[in-house]
């Protein structure tokens, strides 16, 4: 949870989750359904449900919900 003051001197409130980008997209469907693929599908479903609830929670409070990845933060393997 963060609060920031915008250019209009108003306080904006954010609930932020940091996730690797690969966890924010549905997994690619492989030729064989491996345990890893099933785990990735499960994790993606959990994240989607969590983010839906977080969005509703934030809307009720006048906050903004953000999911940030390494790309949003400007970090990655090439840094």
PDB file of N, CA and C in Angstrom:
ATOM      1  N   UNK A   1       0.850  -1.172   0.000  1.00  0.00           N
ATOM      2  CA  UNK A   1       0.000   0.000   0.000  1.00  0.00           C
ATOM      3  C   UNK A   1       0.890   1.227   0.000  1.00  0.00           C
ATOM      4  N   UNK A   2       0.632   2.151  -0.918  1.00  0.00           N
ATOM      5  CA  UNK A   2       1.392   3.399  -0.940  1.00  0.00           C
ATOM      6  C   UNK A   2       0.450   4.580  -1.121  1.00  0.00           C
ATOM      7  N   UNK A   3       0.870   5.714  -0.602  1.00  0.00           N
ATOM      8  CA  UNK A   3       0.163   6.974  -0.814  1.00  0.00           C
ATOM      9  C   UNK A   3       1.141   7.927  -1.470  1.00  0.00           C
ATOM     10  N   UNK A   4       0.668   8.630  -2.501  1.00  0.00           N
ATOM     11  CA  UNK A   4       1.506   9.628  -3.174  1.00  0.00           C
ATOM     12  C   UNK A   4       0.701  10.903  -3.364  1.00  0.00           C
ATOM     13  N   UNK A   5       1.425  11.998  -3.417  1.00  0.00           N
ATOM     14  CA  UNK A   5       0.790  13.286  -3.663  1.00  0.00           C
ATOM     15  C   UNK A   5       0.964  13.598  -5.146  1.00  0.00           C
ATOM     16  N   UNK A   6      -0.140  13.878  -5.841  1.00  0.00           N
ATOM     17  CA  UNK A   6      -0.063  14.173  -7.273  1.00  0.00           C
ATOM     18  C   UNK A   6       0.231  15.654  -7.505  1.00  0.00           C
ATOM     19  N   UNK A   7       0.277  16.054  -8.776  1.00  0.00           N
ATOM     20  CA  UNK A   7       0.611  17.444  -9.123  1.00  0.00           C
ATOM     21  C   UNK A   7      -0.434  18.437  -8.628  1.00  0.00           C
ATOM     22  N   UNK A   8      -1.637  17.965  -8.383  1.00  0.00           N
ATOM     23  CA  UNK A   8      -2.708  18.828  -7.859  1.00  0.00           C
ATOM     24  C   UNK A   8      -2.695  18.877  -6.326  1.00  0.00           C
ATOM     25  N   UNK A   9      -1.652  18.293  -5.738  1.00  0.00           N
ATOM     26  CA  UNK A   9      -1.483  18.248  -4.282  1.00  0.00           C
ATOM     27  C   UNK A   9      -2.549  17.390  -3.597  1.00  0.00           C
ATOM     28  N   UNK A  10      -3.096  16.410  -4.341  1.00  0.00           N
ATOM     29  CA  UNK A  10      -4.074  15.481  -3.798  1.00  0.00           C
ATOM     30  C   UNK A  10      -3.370  14.163  -3.475  1.00  0.00           C
ATOM     31  N   UNK A  11      -3.849  13.486  -2.450  1.00  0.00           N
ATOM     32  CA  UNK A  11      -3.284  12.188  -2.069  1.00  0.00           C
ATOM     33  C   UNK A  11      -3.970  11.090  -2.893  1.00  0.00           C
ATOM     34  N   UNK A  12      -3.155  10.274  -3.564  1.00  0.00           N
ATOM     35  CA  UNK A  12      -3.658   9.110  -4.292  1.00  0.00           C
ATOM     36  C   UNK A  12      -3.166   7.860  -3.565  1.00  0.00           C
ATOM     37  N   UNK A  13      -4.035   6.860  -3.467  1.00  0.00           N
ATOM     38  CA  UNK A  13      -3.702   5.636  -2.732  1.00  0.00           C
ATOM     39  C   UNK A  13      -3.685   4.461  -3.703  1.00  0.00           C
ATOM     40  N   UNK A  14      -2.650   3.630  -3.556  1.00  0.00           N
ATOM     41  CA  UNK A  14      -2.451   2.483  -4.438  1.00  0.00           C
ATOM     42  C   UNK A  14      -2.191   1.227  -3.623  1.00  0.00           C
ATOM     43  N   UNK A  15      -2.781   0.140  -4.078  1.00  0.00           N
ATOM     44  CA  UNK A  15      -2.422  -1.185  -3.583  1.00  0.00           C
ATOM     45  C   UNK A  15      -1.655  -1.825  -4.729  1.00  0.00           C
ATOM     46  N   UNK A  16      -0.407  -2.240  -4.468  1.00  0.00           N
ATOM     47  CA  UNK A  16       0.480  -2.700  -5.535  1.00  0.00           C
ATOM     48  C   UNK A  16       0.949  -4.124  -5.241  1.00  0.00           C
ATOM     49  N   UNK A  17       0.926  -4.953  -6.282  1.00  0.00           N
ATOM     50  CA  UNK A  17       1.511  -6.288  -6.187  1.00  0.00           C
ATOM     51  C   UNK A  17       2.598  -6.383  -7.246  1.00  0.00           C
ATOM     52  N   UNK A  18       3.749  -6.922  -6.849  1.00  0.00           N
ATOM     53  CA  UNK A  18       4.870  -7.121  -7.768  1.00  0.00           C
ATOM     54  C   UNK A  18       4.907  -8.609  -8.124  1.00  0.00           C
ATOM     55  N   UNK A  19       4.905  -8.895  -9.429  1.00  0.00           N
ATOM     56  CA  UNK A  19       4.947 -10.284  -9.901  1.00  0.00           C
ATOM     57  C   UNK A  19       5.865 -10.378 -11.111  1.00  0.00           C
ATOM     58  N   UNK A  20       6.532 -11.502 -11.282  1.00  0.00           N
ATOM     59  CA  UNK A  20       7.249 -11.722 -12.546  1.00  0.00           C
ATOM     60  C   UNK A  20       6.236 -11.693 -13.694  1.00  0.00           C
ATOM     61  N   UNK A  21       6.639 -11.148 -14.823  1.00  0.00           N
ATOM     62  CA  UNK A  21       5.716 -11.000 -15.949  1.00  0.00           C
ATOM     63  C   UNK A  21       5.099 -12.337 -16.367  1.00  0.00           C
ATOM     64  N   UNK A  22       5.878 -13.417 -16.285  1.00  0.00           N
ATOM     65  CA  UNK A  22       5.357 -14.714 -16.728  1.00  0.00           C
ATOM     66  C   UNK A  22       4.160 -15.164 -15.895  1.00  0.00           C
ATOM     67  N   UNK A  23       4.003 -14.647 -14.675  1.00  0.00           N
ATOM     68  CA  UNK A  23       2.863 -15.008 -13.838  1.00  0.00           C
ATOM     69  C   UNK A  23       1.635 -14.147 -14.112  1.00  0.00           C
ATOM     70  N   UNK A  24       1.760 -13.150 -14.980  1.00  0.00           N
ATOM     71  CA  UNK A  24       0.629 -12.267 -15.282  1.00  0.00           C
ATOM     72  C   UNK A  24      -0.074 -12.644 -16.581  1.00  0.00           C
ATOM     73  N   UNK A  25       0.457 -13.647 -17.272  1.00  0.00           N
ATOM     74  CA  UNK A  25      -0.111 -14.088 -18.554  1.00  0.00           C
ATOM     75  C   UNK A  25      -0.477 -15.564 -18.476  1.00  0.00           C
ATOM     76  N   UNK A  26      -1.510 -15.968 -19.220  1.00  0.00           N
ATOM     77  CA  UNK A  26      -1.832 -17.403 -19.210  1.00  0.00           C
ATOM     78  C   UNK A  26      -0.676 -18.213 -19.777  1.00  0.00           C
ATOM     79  N   UNK A  27      -0.420 -19.394 -19.219  1.00  0.00           N
ATOM     80  CA  UNK A  27       0.695 -20.204 -19.721  1.00  0.00           C
ATOM     81  C   UNK A  27       0.414 -20.714 -21.136  1.00  0.00           C
ATOM     82  N   UNK A  28       1.469 -20.837 -21.912  1.00  0.00           N
ATOM     83  CA  UNK A  28       1.356 -21.389 -23.262  1.00  0.00           C
ATOM     84  C   UNK A  28       1.005 -22.871 -23.153  1.00  0.00           C
ATOM     85  N   UNK A  29       0.135 -23.335 -24.042  1.00  0.00           N
ATOM     86  CA  UNK A  29      -0.296 -24.730 -24.010  1.00  0.00           C
ATOM     87  C   UNK A  29       0.762 -25.593 -24.702  1.00  0.00           C
ATOM     88  N   UNK A  30       1.363 -26.508 -23.942  1.00  0.00           N
ATOM     89  CA  UNK A  30       2.402 -27.367 -24.526  1.00  0.00           C
ATOM     90  C   UNK A  30       1.787 -28.548 -25.277  1.00  0.00           C
ATOM     91  N   UNK A  31       2.625 -29.303 -25.979  1.00  0.00           N
ATOM     92  CA  UNK A  31       2.153 -30.507 -26.668  1.00  0.00           C
ATOM     93  C   UNK A  31       1.697 -31.564 -25.669  1.00  0.00           C
ATOM     94  N   UNK A  32       2.424 -31.662 -24.548  1.00  0.00           N
ATOM     95  CA  UNK A  32       2.062 -32.592 -23.470  1.00  0.00           C
ATOM     96  C   UNK A  32       1.713 -31.792 -22.223  1.00  0.00           C
ATOM     97  N   UNK A  33       0.709 -32.235 -21.500  1.00  0.00           N
ATOM     98  CA  UNK A  33       0.359 -31.559 -20.258  1.00  0.00           C
ATOM     99  C   UNK A  33       1.235 -32.094 -19.132  1.00  0.00           C
ATOM    100  N   UNK A  34       2.258 -31.334 -18.815  1.00  0.00           N
ATOM    101  CA  UNK A  34       3.189 -31.729 -17.762  1.00  0.00           C
ATOM    102  C   UNK A  34       2.708 -31.209 -16.412  1.00  0.00           C
ATOM    103  N   UNK A  35       3.319 -31.712 -15.358  1.00  0.00           N
ATOM    104  CA  UNK A  35       2.996 -31.213 -14.020  1.00  0.00           C
ATOM    105  C   UNK A  35       3.311 -29.721 -13.925  1.00  0.00           C
ATOM    106  N   UNK A  36       4.390 -29.289 -14.541  1.00  0.00           N
ATOM    107  CA  UNK A  36       4.752 -27.868 -14.526  1.00  0.00           C
ATOM    108  C   UNK A  36       3.655 -27.033 -15.182  1.00  0.00           C
ATOM    109  N   UNK A  37       3.123 -27.483 -16.314  1.00  0.00           N
ATOM    110  CA  UNK A  37       2.052 -26.754 -16.984  1.00  0.00           C
ATOM    111  C   UNK A  37       0.814 -26.676 -16.092  1.00  0.00           C
ATOM    112  N   UNK A  38       0.448 -27.795 -15.471  1.00  0.00           N
ATOM    113  CA  UNK A  38      -0.726 -27.805 -14.591  1.00  0.00           C
ATOM    114  C   UNK A  38      -0.518 -26.851 -13.420  1.00  0.00           C
ATOM    115  N   UNK A  39       0.684 -26.835 -12.854  1.00  0.00           N
ATOM    116  CA  UNK A  39       1.001 -25.906 -11.764  1.00  0.00           C
ATOM    117  C   UNK A  39       0.893 -24.453 -12.222  1.00  0.00           C
ATOM    118  N   UNK A  40       1.366 -24.170 -13.432  1.00  0.00           N
ATOM    119  CA  UNK A  40       1.301 -22.804 -13.966  1.00  0.00           C
ATOM    120  C   UNK A  40      -0.139 -22.370 -14.203  1.00  0.00           C
ATOM    121  N   UNK A  41      -0.966 -23.280 -14.701  1.00  0.00           N
ATOM    122  CA  UNK A  41      -2.386 -22.973 -14.909  1.00  0.00           C
ATOM    123  C   UNK A  41      -3.055 -22.684 -13.570  1.00  0.00           C
ATOM    124  N   UNK A  42      -2.755 -23.498 -12.564  1.00  0.00           N
ATOM    125  CA  UNK A  42      -3.316 -23.289 -11.226  1.00  0.00           C
ATOM    126  C   UNK A  42      -2.880 -21.934 -10.673  1.00  0.00           C
ATOM    127  N   UNK A  43      -1.589 -21.632 -10.757  1.00  0.00           N
ATOM    128  CA  UNK A  43      -1.080 -20.355 -10.236  1.00  0.00           C
ATOM    129  C   UNK A  43      -1.695 -19.165 -10.957  1.00  0.00           C
ATOM    130  N   UNK A  44      -1.852 -19.271 -12.264  1.00  0.00           N
ATOM    131  CA  UNK A  44      -2.484 -18.201 -13.036  1.00  0.00           C
ATOM    132  C   UNK A  44      -3.926 -17.990 -12.556  1.00  0.00           C
ATOM    133  N   UNK A  45      -4.660 -19.073 -12.336  1.00  0.00           N
ATOM    134  CA  UNK A  45      -6.039 -18.972 -11.840  1.00  0.00           C
ATOM    135  C   UNK A  45      -6.108 -18.326 -10.463  1.00  0.00           C
ATOM    136  N   UNK A  46      -5.192 -18.709  -9.587  1.00  0.00           N
ATOM    137  CA  UNK A  46      -5.136 -18.108  -8.247  1.00  0.00           C
ATOM    138  C   UNK A  46      -4.875 -16.605  -8.360  1.00  0.00           C
ATOM    139  N   UNK A  47      -3.903 -16.227  -9.186  1.00  0.00           N
ATOM    140  CA  UNK A  47      -3.579 -14.808  -9.359  1.00  0.00           C
ATOM    141  C   UNK A  47      -4.770 -14.034  -9.906  1.00  0.00           C
ATOM    142  N   UNK A  48      -5.450 -14.568 -10.910  1.00  0.00           N
ATOM    143  CA  UNK A  48      -6.594 -13.876 -11.490  1.00  0.00           C
ATOM    144  C   UNK A  48      -7.688 -13.653 -10.451  1.00  0.00           C
ATOM    145  N   UNK A  49      -7.983 -14.670  -9.647  1.00  0.00           N
ATOM    146  CA  UNK A  49      -9.003 -14.536  -8.608  1.00  0.00           C
ATOM    147  C   UNK A  49      -8.585 -13.506  -7.558  1.00  0.00           C
ATOM    148  N   UNK A  50      -7.322 -13.563  -7.173  1.00  0.00           N
ATOM    149  CA  UNK A  50      -6.805 -12.625  -6.163  1.00  0.00           C
ATOM    150  C   UNK A  50      -6.876 -11.191  -6.683  1.00  0.00           C
ATOM    151  N   UNK A  51      -6.497 -10.996  -7.948  1.00  0.00           N
ATOM    152  CA  UNK A  51      -6.490  -9.647  -8.510  1.00  0.00           C
ATOM    153  C   UNK A  51      -7.901  -9.104  -8.703  1.00  0.00           C
ATOM    154  N   UNK A  52      -8.843  -9.978  -9.006  1.00  0.00           N
ATOM    155  CA  UNK A  52     -10.237  -9.540  -9.133  1.00  0.00           C
ATOM    156  C   UNK A  52     -10.734  -9.020  -7.788  1.00  0.00           C
ATOM    157  N   UNK A  53     -10.486  -9.773  -6.731  1.00  0.00           N
ATOM    158  CA  UNK A  53     -10.903  -9.351  -5.401  1.00  0.00           C
ATOM    159  C   UNK A  53     -10.171  -8.066  -4.987  1.00  0.00           C
ATOM    160  N   UNK A  54      -8.886  -7.988  -5.267  1.00  0.00           N
ATOM    161  CA  UNK A  54      -8.108  -6.797  -4.907  1.00  0.00           C
ATOM    162  C   UNK A  54      -8.652  -5.559  -5.618  1.00  0.00           C
ATOM    163  N   UNK A  55      -9.029  -5.725  -6.886  1.00  0.00           N
ATOM    164  CA  UNK A  55      -9.597  -4.604  -7.645  1.00  0.00           C
ATOM    165  C   UNK A  55     -10.897  -4.132  -7.005  1.00  0.00           C
ATOM    166  N   UNK A  56     -11.766  -5.070  -6.652  1.00  0.00           N
ATOM    167  CA  UNK A  56     -13.030  -4.722  -5.994  1.00  0.00           C
ATOM    168  C   UNK A  56     -12.776  -4.038  -4.652  1.00  0.00           C
ATOM    169  N   UNK A  57     -11.832  -4.561  -3.892  1.00  0.00           N
ATOM    170  CA  UNK A  57     -11.464  -3.993  -2.591  1.00  0.00           C
ATOM    171  C   UNK A  57     -11.020  -2.536  -2.756  1.00  0.00           C
ATOM    172  N   UNK A  58     -10.196  -2.298  -3.770  1.00  0.00           N
ATOM    173  CA  UNK A  58      -9.680  -0.953  -3.997  1.00  0.00           C
ATOM    174  C   UNK A  58     -10.769   0.000  -4.479  1.00  0.00           C
ATOM    175  N   UNK A  59     -11.619  -0.463  -5.372  1.00  0.00           N
ATOM    176  CA  UNK A  59     -12.709   0.385  -5.864  1.00  0.00           C
ATOM    177  C   UNK A  59     -13.591   0.838  -4.700  1.00  0.00           C
ATOM    178  N   UNK A  60     -13.892  -0.071  -3.782  1.00  0.00           N
ATOM    179  CA  UNK A  60     -14.723   0.260  -2.616  1.00  0.00           C
ATOM    180  C   UNK A  60     -14.097   1.345  -1.749  1.00  0.00           C
ATOM    181  N   UNK A  61     -12.769   1.477  -1.796  1.00  0.00           N
ATOM    182  CA  UNK A  61     -12.063   2.432  -0.948  1.00  0.00           C
ATOM    183  C   UNK A  61     -11.534   3.653  -1.704  1.00  0.00           C
ATOM    184  N   UNK A  62     -11.780   3.688  -3.004  1.00  0.00           N
ATOM    185  CA  UNK A  62     -11.289   4.815  -3.799  1.00  0.00           C
ATOM    186  C   UNK A  62      -9.796   4.737  -4.080  1.00  0.00           C
ATOM    187  N   UNK A  63      -9.237   3.528  -4.051  1.00  0.00           N
ATOM    188  CA  UNK A  63      -7.822   3.315  -4.326  1.00  0.00           C
ATOM    189  C   UNK A  63      -7.662   2.799  -5.749  1.00  0.00           C
ATOM    190  N   UNK A  64      -6.425   2.662  -6.170  1.00  0.00           N
ATOM    191  CA  UNK A  64      -6.086   2.070  -7.460  1.00  0.00           C
ATOM    192  C   UNK A  64      -5.267   0.812  -7.206  1.00  0.00           C
ATOM    193  N   UNK A  65      -5.623  -0.280  -7.889  1.00  0.00           N
ATOM    194  CA  UNK A  65      -4.873  -1.529  -7.775  1.00  0.00           C
ATOM    195  C   UNK A  65      -3.958  -1.670  -8.976  1.00  0.00           C
ATOM    196  N   UNK A  66      -2.691  -1.987  -8.728  1.00  0.00           N
ATOM    197  CA  UNK A  66      -1.714  -2.164  -9.791  1.00  0.00           C
ATOM    198  C   UNK A  66      -0.971  -3.484  -9.614  1.00  0.00           C
ATOM    199  N   UNK A  67      -0.723  -4.153 -10.733  1.00  0.00           N
ATOM    200  CA  UNK A  67       0.184  -5.301 -10.749  1.00  0.00           C
ATOM    201  C   UNK A  67       1.375  -4.856 -11.587  1.00  0.00           C
ATOM    202  N   UNK A  68       2.547  -4.815 -10.963  1.00  0.00           N
ATOM    203  CA  UNK A  68       3.760  -4.385 -11.648  1.00  0.00           C
ATOM    204  C   UNK A  68       4.675  -5.583 -11.872  1.00  0.00           C
ATOM    205  N   UNK A  69       5.396  -5.539 -12.988  1.00  0.00           N
ATOM    206  CA  UNK A  69       6.344  -6.603 -13.317  1.00  0.00           C
ATOM    207  C   UNK A  69       7.751  -6.022 -13.388  1.00  0.00           C
ATOM    208  N   UNK A  70       8.710  -6.910 -13.638  1.00  0.00           N
ATOM    209  CA  UNK A  70      10.092  -6.450 -13.761  1.00  0.00           C
ATOM    210  C   UNK A  70      10.233  -5.439 -14.905  1.00  0.00           C
ATOM    211  N   UNK A  71       9.429  -5.573 -15.935  1.00  0.00           N
ATOM    212  CA  UNK A  71       9.485  -4.611 -17.042  1.00  0.00           C
ATOM    213  C   UNK A  71       9.005  -3.238 -16.598  1.00  0.00           C
ATOM    214  N   UNK A  72       7.948  -3.202 -15.791  1.00  0.00           N
ATOM    215  CA  UNK A  72       7.441  -1.926 -15.270  1.00  0.00           C
ATOM    216  C   UNK A  72       8.467  -1.243 -14.371  1.00  0.00           C
ATOM    217  N   UNK A  73       9.244  -2.054 -13.664  1.00  0.00           N
ATOM    218  CA  UNK A  73      10.243  -1.518 -12.743  1.00  0.00           C
ATOM    219  C   UNK A  73      11.598  -1.268 -13.404  1.00  0.00           C
ATOM    220  N   UNK A  74      11.718  -1.658 -14.679  1.00  0.00           N
ATOM    221  CA  UNK A  74      12.964  -1.433 -15.406  1.00  0.00           C
ATOM    222  C   UNK A  74      14.101  -2.342 -14.977  1.00  0.00           C
ATOM    223  N   UNK A  75      13.742  -3.539 -14.525  1.00  0.00           N
ATOM    224  CA  UNK A  75      14.769  -4.493 -14.140  1.00  0.00           C
ATOM    225  C   UNK A  75      14.591  -5.772 -14.943  1.00  0.00           C
ATOM    226  N   UNK A  76      15.645  -6.541 -15.045  1.00  0.00           N
ATOM    227  CA  UNK A  76      15.535  -7.792 -15.785  1.00  0.00           C
ATOM    228  C   UNK A  76      16.880  -8.456 -15.926  1.00  0.00           C
ATOM    229  N   UNK A  77      16.925  -9.479 -16.751  1.00  0.00           N
ATOM    230  CA  UNK A  77      18.132 -10.272 -16.921  1.00  0.00           C
ATOM    231  C   UNK A  77      19.266  -9.482 -17.568  1.00  0.00           C
ATOM    232  N   UNK A  78      18.929  -8.476 -18.354  1.00  0.00           N
ATOM    233  CA  UNK A  78      19.965  -7.711 -19.061  1.00  0.00           C
ATOM    234  C   UNK A  78      20.532  -6.559 -18.245  1.00  0.00           C
ATOM    235  N   UNK A  79      20.047  -6.369 -17.032  1.00  0.00           N
ATOM    236  CA  UNK A  79      20.534  -5.250 -16.205  1.00  0.00           C
ATOM    237  C   UNK A  79      21.800  -5.624 -15.469  1.00  0.00           C
TER     238      UNK A  79
END
